[in-house]
CSV table of C-alpha atoms in Angstrom, one decimal:
chain,number,residue,atom,x,y,z
A,1,MET,CA,-24.0,10.2,1.8
A,2,GLN,CA,-20.8,10.9,3.6
A,3,ARG,CA,-18.3,13.8,3.5
A,4,ILE,CA,-15.1,12.1,2.7
A,5,CYS,CA,-11.5,13.7,2.4
A,6,VAL,CA,-8.9,11.9,0.5
A,7,ILE,CA,-5.4,13.0,1.0
A,8,GLY,CA,-3.4,12.2,-2.1
A,9,GLY,CA,-5.8,10.3,-4.6
A,10,SER,CA,-4.1,11.8,-7.8
A,11,ARG,CA,-2.9,8.3,-9.2
A,12,TYR,CA,-3.2,4.7,-9.4
A,13,PHE,CA,-5.6,3.1,-7.0
A,14,GLY,CA,-6.0,6.4,-5.1
A,15,LYS,CA,-7.2,8.0,-8.2
A,16,LEU,CA,-9.7,5.1,-8.7
A,17,LEU,CA,-11.0,5.2,-5.1
A,18,VAL,CA,-11.9,8.9,-5.7
A,19,LYS,CA,-14.0,7.8,-8.7
A,20,ARG,CA,-15.5,5.0,-6.6
A,21,LEU,CA,-16.3,7.3,-3.6
A,22,GLN,CA,-18.0,9.8,-6.0
A,23,ALA,CA,-20.0,7.0,-7.8
A,24,ALA,CA,-21.2,5.8,-4.6
A,25,GLY,CA,-22.8,9.2,-3.9
A,26,HIS,CA,-20.4,10.5,-1.3
A,27,GLN,CA,-19.4,14.2,-1.2
A,28,VAL,CA,-15.7,13.9,-1.8
A,29,THR,CA,-12.7,16.5,-1.1
A,30,VAL,CA,-9.3,15.8,-2.4
A,31,ILE,CA,-6.2,17.4,-0.8
A,32,ASN,CA,-2.9,17.4,-2.8
A,33,ARG,CA,-0.3,19.6,-4.2
A,34,GLY,CA,-2.2,20.2,-7.4
A,35,SER,CA,-0.3,18.1,-10.0
A,36,THR,CA,-3.4,16.3,-11.0
A,37,PRO,CA,-6.8,17.7,-10.7
A,38,PRO,CA,-9.8,15.3,-9.5
A,39,PRO,CA,-12.7,14.5,-11.4
A,40,ALA,CA,-15.5,17.1,-12.1
A,41,GLY,CA,-17.8,17.6,-9.0
A,42,VAL,CA,-15.0,16.7,-6.5
A,43,GLU,CA,-13.7,19.4,-4.3
A,44,HIS,CA,-9.9,20.2,-4.7
A,45,LEU,CA,-7.8,21.7,-1.8
A,46,VAL,CA,-4.3,22.5,-3.2
A,47,VAL,CA,-2.0,22.3,-0.5
A,48,ASP,CA,1.3,20.6,0.9
A,49,ARG,CA,0.0,18.3,3.7
A,50,ASN,CA,3.5,18.7,5.2
A,51,ASP,CA,2.8,22.4,5.9
A,52,GLU,CA,0.6,22.4,9.0
A,53,ALA,CA,-0.4,26.0,9.0
A,54,ALA,CA,-1.1,25.9,5.3
A,55,LEU,CA,-3.3,22.6,5.7
A,56,THR,CA,-5.2,24.1,8.6
A,57,ALA,CA,-5.9,27.2,6.7
A,58,ALA,CA,-7.0,25.3,3.6
A,59,LEU,CA,-9.3,23.1,5.6
A,60,GLY,CA,-11.1,26.3,6.9
A,61,SER,CA,-14.2,25.3,8.8
A,62,ARG,CA,-14.7,21.9,7.0
A,63,THR,CA,-15.5,18.7,8.7
A,64,PHE,CA,-15.7,15.3,7.4
A,65,ASP,CA,-17.2,11.9,8.1
A,66,VAL,CA,-14.0,10.0,7.0
A,67,VAL,CA,-10.4,11.0,6.1
A,68,VAL,CA,-8.6,8.5,3.7
A,69,ASP,CA,-4.8,9.1,3.8
A,70,GLN,CA,-3.1,7.7,0.8
A,71,VAL,CA,0.2,9.6,1.2
A,72,CYS,CA,1.5,9.3,4.8
A,73,TYR,CA,4.9,8.0,5.1
A,74,THR,CA,6.3,9.3,8.3
A,75,PRO,CA,5.4,9.8,12.0
A,76,VAL,CA,5.9,13.6,11.4
A,77,GLN,CA,3.3,13.6,8.6
A,78,ALA,CA,1.0,11.6,10.9
A,79,ALA,CA,1.3,14.2,13.7
A,80,VAL,CA,0.6,17.1,11.5
A,81,ALA,CA,-2.4,15.4,10.1
A,82,ALA,CA,-3.7,14.2,13.6
A,83,ARG,CA,-3.5,17.8,14.8
A,84,ALA,CA,-5.0,19.4,11.7
A,85,PHE,CA,-7.9,16.9,11.6
A,86,ALA,CA,-8.6,16.8,15.3
A,87,GLY,CA,-12.2,17.7,15.7
A,88,ARG,CA,-12.8,17.5,12.0
A,89,THR,CA,-13.4,13.9,11.4
A,90,ARG,CA,-14.8,10.9,13.3
A,91,ARG,CA,-12.7,8.3,11.4
A,92,TYR,CA,-9.4,8.3,9.6
A,93,VAL,CA,-8.2,5.4,7.4
A,94,MET,CA,-4.4,5.3,6.3
A,95,THR,CA,-3.0,3.2,3.5
A,96,SER,CA,-0.1,1.3,5.0
A,97,THR,CA,1.8,-1.5,3.5
A,98,ILE,CA,2.9,-5.3,3.7
A,99,GLU,CA,6.4,-3.8,4.2
A,100,VAL,CA,5.6,-3.2,7.9
A,101,TYR,CA,6.2,-7.0,8.4
A,102,ASP,CA,9.5,-7.3,6.8
A,103,PRO,CA,11.9,-8.8,9.3
A,104,ALA,CA,14.8,-7.4,7.7
A,105,THR,CA,13.7,-3.8,8.7
A,106,ALA,CA,12.9,-4.3,12.3
A,107,ALA,CA,13.0,-6.7,15.3
A,108,MET,CA,9.6,-8.5,15.6
A,109,ALA,CA,8.3,-11.8,16.5
A,110,ALA,CA,9.2,-14.6,14.1
A,111,VAL,CA,6.6,-16.3,12.0
A,112,PRO,CA,7.4,-19.7,10.5
A,113,PRO,CA,7.5,-19.8,6.8
A,114,GLY,CA,4.2,-21.0,5.4
A,115,THR,CA,2.3,-19.2,8.3
A,116,PRO,CA,0.6,-16.1,7.0
A,117,VAL,CA,1.5,-13.2,9.0
A,118,PRO,CA,-1.3,-11.7,11.3
A,119,GLU,CA,-1.9,-8.0,12.0
A,120,GLU,CA,-0.8,-8.4,15.6
A,121,ILE,CA,2.8,-9.0,14.8
A,122,VAL,CA,3.2,-5.3,14.4
A,123,ASP,CA,1.0,-3.4,17.1
A,124,PRO,CA,0.9,0.3,16.4
A,125,ALA,CA,-0.2,0.8,19.9
A,126,THR,CA,3.2,-0.2,21.4
A,127,TRP,CA,5.5,0.6,18.4
A,128,LEU,CA,8.2,3.1,19.4
A,129,VAL,CA,8.1,6.4,17.8
A,130,ALA,CA,11.0,8.6,17.1
A,131,MET,CA,10.2,12.1,15.7
A,132,ASP,CA,13.6,13.2,15.7
A,133,LEU,CA,15.1,11.0,13.1
A,134,PRO,CA,15.6,12.7,9.6
A,135,TRP,CA,12.2,11.9,8.1
A,136,HIS,CA,12.6,14.9,5.8
A,137,ASP,CA,15.6,13.5,4.1
A,138,GLU,CA,14.3,11.7,0.9
A,139,ALA,CA,17.1,9.3,0.9
A,140,TYR,CA,16.6,8.5,4.6
A,141,LEU,CA,13.0,8.1,4.0
A,142,GLU,CA,13.4,5.9,1.1
A,143,ALA,CA,15.8,3.6,3.0
A,144,HIS,CA,13.5,3.4,5.9
A,145,TYR,CA,10.0,3.2,4.2
A,146,ALA,CA,8.7,0.3,6.3
A,147,GLU,CA,9.7,2.1,9.6
A,148,GLY,CA,8.2,5.3,8.6
A,149,LYS,CA,4.8,3.5,7.9
A,150,ARG,CA,4.9,1.6,11.1
A,151,GLN,CA,5.6,4.9,13.1
A,152,ALA,CA,3.0,6.7,11.2
A,153,GLU,CA,0.5,4.0,12.3
A,154,ALA,CA,1.6,4.5,15.7
A,155,VAL,CA,1.0,8.1,15.9
A,156,PHE,CA,-2.5,7.9,14.6
A,157,THR,CA,-3.4,5.1,16.9
A,158,ARG,CA,-2.4,7.1,19.8
A,159,ALA,CA,-4.0,10.5,18.5
A,160,GLY,CA,-7.3,9.8,20.2
A,161,SER,CA,-9.3,12.3,18.6
A,162,PHE,CA,-10.9,10.0,16.1
A,163,GLU,CA,-11.4,6.4,15.2
A,164,PHE,CA,-8.4,5.0,13.3
A,165,ALA,CA,-7.9,2.2,11.0
A,166,SER,CA,-4.8,1.2,8.6
A,167,VAL,CA,-5.0,-0.9,5.6
A,168,ARG,CA,-2.0,-2.7,5.1
A,169,CYS,CA,-1.8,-3.4,1.4
A,170,ALA,CA,0.0,-6.4,-0.4
A,171,HIS,CA,2.0,-5.7,-3.5
A,172,VAL,CA,-0.3,-3.9,-5.8
A,173,LEU,CA,-0.4,-5.0,-9.5
A,174,GLY,CA,-2.5,-4.4,-12.5
A,175,GLY,CA,-3.5,-1.3,-14.6
A,176,GLY,CA,-0.9,-1.5,-17.2
A,177,ALA,CA,1.0,1.9,-17.5
A,178,GLN,CA,-0.7,3.1,-14.4
A,179,GLU,CA,1.3,0.7,-12.4
A,180,PHE,CA,4.0,3.1,-11.3
A,181,THR,CA,6.4,0.6,-9.7
A,182,GLY,CA,6.8,-1.1,-13.1
A,183,ARG,CA,7.7,-4.4,-11.4
A,184,LEU,CA,5.2,-6.6,-13.2
A,185,ALA,CA,6.1,-5.1,-16.6
A,186,HIS,CA,9.9,-5.7,-15.5
A,187,TYR,CA,9.0,-9.5,-15.2
A,188,ALA,CA,6.8,-9.6,-18.3
A,189,GLY,CA,9.3,-7.9,-20.5
A,190,ARG,CA,12.4,-9.9,-19.4
A,191,ILE,CA,10.7,-13.4,-19.7
A,192,ALA,CA,9.1,-12.4,-23.1
A,193,THR,CA,12.7,-11.5,-24.3
A,194,GLY,CA,14.6,-14.3,-22.8
A,195,VAL,CA,16.4,-12.0,-20.4
A,196,GLU,CA,17.5,-13.4,-17.0
A,197,ILE,CA,15.8,-13.0,-13.7
A,198,THR,CA,17.8,-12.9,-10.6
A,199,VAL,CA,16.3,-15.0,-7.8
A,200,HIS,CA,17.2,-16.4,-4.4
A,201,ALA,CA,18.0,-20.0,-4.0
A,202,LYS,CA,15.0,-20.6,-1.7
A,203,ALA,CA,12.6,-17.9,-2.8
A,204,LEU,CA,9.6,-17.5,-0.4
A,205,PRO,CA,6.1,-16.6,-1.3
A,206,THR,CA,4.5,-13.2,-1.0
A,207,VAL,CA,0.9,-11.9,-1.4
A,208,PHE,CA,-0.5,-9.4,-4.1
A,209,ILE,CA,-3.7,-7.5,-4.7
A,210,HIS,CA,-5.2,-6.1,-7.9
A,211,TYR,CA,-5.3,-2.2,-7.8
A,212,GLU,CA,-9.1,-2.2,-8.5
A,213,GLU,CA,-9.6,-4.6,-5.5
A,214,LEU,CA,-7.6,-2.4,-3.2
A,215,ALA,CA,-9.7,0.6,-4.3
A,216,ASP,CA,-12.8,-1.5,-3.5
A,217,LEU,CA,-11.5,-2.5,-0.1
A,218,LEU,CA,-10.6,1.1,0.8
A,219,LEU,CA,-14.1,2.1,-0.2
A,220,TRP,CA,-15.4,-0.6,2.2
A,221,ALA,CA,-13.0,0.7,4.8
A,222,THR,CA,-14.5,4.1,4.8
A,223,THR,CA,-18.1,2.8,5.9
A,224,ALA,CA,-16.9,-0.1,8.1
A,225,ASP,CA,-16.6,0.2,11.8
A,226,PHE,CA,-13.4,-1.6,12.5
A,227,THR,CA,-10.3,0.0,14.1
A,228,GLY,CA,-6.6,-0.9,14.0
A,229,PRO,CA,-4.8,-2.6,11.2
A,230,VAL,CA,-6.3,-4.9,8.6
A,231,ASN,CA,-4.2,-6.9,6.0
A,232,ALA,CA,-5.3,-6.5,2.4
A,233,CYS,CA,-4.3,-9.3,-0.1
A,234,SER,CA,-6.0,-11.6,-2.6
A,235,ASP,CA,-6.0,-15.3,-1.8
A,236,GLY,CA,-3.2,-17.5,-2.9
A,237,PRO,CA,0.3,-16.4,-2.0
A,238,LEU,CA,2.8,-16.9,-5.0
A,239,ASP,CA,6.6,-17.1,-4.9
A,240,VAL,CA,8.7,-15.7,-7.8
A,241,HIS,CA,8.7,-18.9,-9.8
A,242,GLY,CA,4.8,-19.0,-9.5
A,243,LEU,CA,4.6,-15.7,-10.7
A,244,ALA,CA,7.0,-16.3,-13.7
A,245,ALA,CA,5.1,-19.3,-14.6
A,246,ILE,CA,1.9,-17.4,-15.2
A,247,ILE,CA,3.8,-14.9,-17.3
A,248,ALA,CA,5.4,-17.7,-19.1
A,249,ALA,CA,2.1,-19.3,-20.1
A,250,GLN,CA,1.1,-16.0,-21.9
A,251,THR,CA,4.5,-15.3,-23.5
A,252,GLY,CA,5.2,-18.8,-24.7
A,253,ARG,CA,8.9,-18.5,-23.4
A,254,GLU,CA,10.5,-20.2,-20.3
A,255,PRO,CA,12.0,-17.9,-17.6
A,256,VAL,CA,15.6,-17.7,-17.4
A,257,TYR,CA,16.8,-17.6,-13.8
A,258,ARG,CA,20.1,-16.6,-12.3
A,259,ILE,CA,20.5,-17.5,-8.5
A,260,VAL,CA,22.2,-14.8,-6.4
A,261,PRO,CA,24.4,-15.6,-3.5
A,262,ALA,CA,23.0,-15.6,0.0
A,263,GLY,CA,22.3,-12.1,1.3
A,264,GLU,CA,22.5,-10.4,-2.2
A,265,GLU,CA,19.4,-8.6,-3.4
A,266,ALA,CA,17.5,-10.2,-6.2
A,267,SER,CA,14.6,-9.0,-8.5
A,268,ALA,CA,11.5,-7.6,-7.0
A,269,PHE,CA,9.2,-10.3,-5.5
A,270,SER,CA,12.0,-12.8,-5.0
A,271,PHE,CA,12.3,-12.8,-1.1
A,272,ASP,CA,14.7,-14.8,1.1
A,273,ARG,CA,12.6,-13.9,4.2
A,274,HIS,CA,9.0,-14.8,5.0
A,275,TYR,CA,6.2,-12.0,5.5
A,276,ALA,CA,3.3,-13.0,3.5
A,277,MET,CA,0.1,-11.7,5.1
A,278,ASN,CA,-2.9,-13.2,6.7
A,279,ASN,CA,-6.1,-11.7,5.5
A,280,ALA,CA,-8.5,-13.5,8.0
A,281,ARG,CA,-9.2,-10.3,9.8
A,282,ALA,CA,-10.8,-8.5,6.8
A,283,LYS,CA,-12.8,-11.6,5.9
A,284,GLU,CA,-14.2,-11.8,9.4
A,285,LEU,CA,-15.1,-8.2,9.3
A,286,GLY,CA,-17.0,-8.9,6.1
A,287,TYR,CA,-14.7,-8.3,3.0
A,288,SER,CA,-14.4,-11.1,0.4
A,289,PHE,CA,-11.1,-11.3,-1.6
A,290,SER,CA,-10.6,-12.6,-5.1
A,291,ARG,CA,-7.9,-15.2,-5.8
A,292,THR,CA,-4.7,-13.9,-7.2
A,293,THR,CA,-4.5,-16.5,-10.0
A,294,ASP,CA,-8.0,-15.1,-11.3
A,295,TRP,CA,-6.8,-11.7,-12.1
A,296,LEU,CA,-3.1,-12.1,-12.4
A,297,PRO,CA,-3.2,-13.3,-16.1
A,298,GLY,CA,-5.2,-10.2,-17.2
A,299,ALA,CA,-2.6,-7.9,-15.4
A,300,VAL,CA,0.2,-9.8,-17.2
A,301,ALA,CA,-1.5,-9.1,-20.5
A,302,GLU,CA,-1.6,-5.5,-19.8
A,303,ALA,CA,2.0,-5.4,-18.6
A,304,LEU,CA,3.2,-7.1,-21.7
A,305,THR,CA,2.2,-4.0,-23.7
A,306,ILE,CA,4.6,-1.9,-21.6
A,307,GLU,CA,8.4,-1.0,-22.7
A,308,PRO,CA,10.5,-3.4,-20.4
A,309,SER,CA,12.9,-1.8,-17.9
A,310,PRO,CA,16.5,-2.4,-18.5
A,311,SER,CA,17.3,-3.0,-14.8
A,312,ALA,CA,17.7,-6.4,-13.4
């Protein structure tokens, strides 16, 4: 049994992670602002993680074997947590994102299309941190989501008071109504009703992961001994046409596409730039991934029960 603290953990794969940790026999503490209570038997600390004084006070004399941070989006949040948990934990795991590799959001080494992107393309040990940017502005943060995650990883990597690992997750699907982005339901609904999907002329593939598999990988990451970033994605990248074909097979309706001009934004999962991740490091460390095509039909079936979004 380990003492594990989860920051966030109130929805989707974070909520499932808490249940998996508890089922594995760990002593679990959840920190969030109190909107959703954790399962019975899980300690709940209601506090805003952005308020360093309040966070430190809420932690009291508690120590943990591992902290899993599900909701760190900026270097400012990372710095607060690094100070608050210094001397309180031996290991810190942060949920990061495939978006750190998006070449449209930062200058980084180019990876040829068709070559899965490895972790070293974005090295948090050398990434520039700018604490004075307007990270507290919600509009700024939304527009700079990828950079916020990159810089948060960089702050934790340099903290030095605990082992640090980041899990860079692919696009997360599954769970029906739990899937808060609604992107799979968007596609399923539009294809089922014959509404067009906007795509790029040369749409490039991306990678996905089922929310249950991501919860399992995060559970594994709490007890693993690796440090640094690890990519988390199911085997088998898909482009928007491959995704739509799987949906079409269940709906009996062929997708209707509209190609957007170069440089124009298209529907989610249609990409005109390459950053599909390589999951080889996680495999070398001992984690086995499913294939996207094994679980995606089930996720589509769930998505088809959801009211489609009117947006393009």
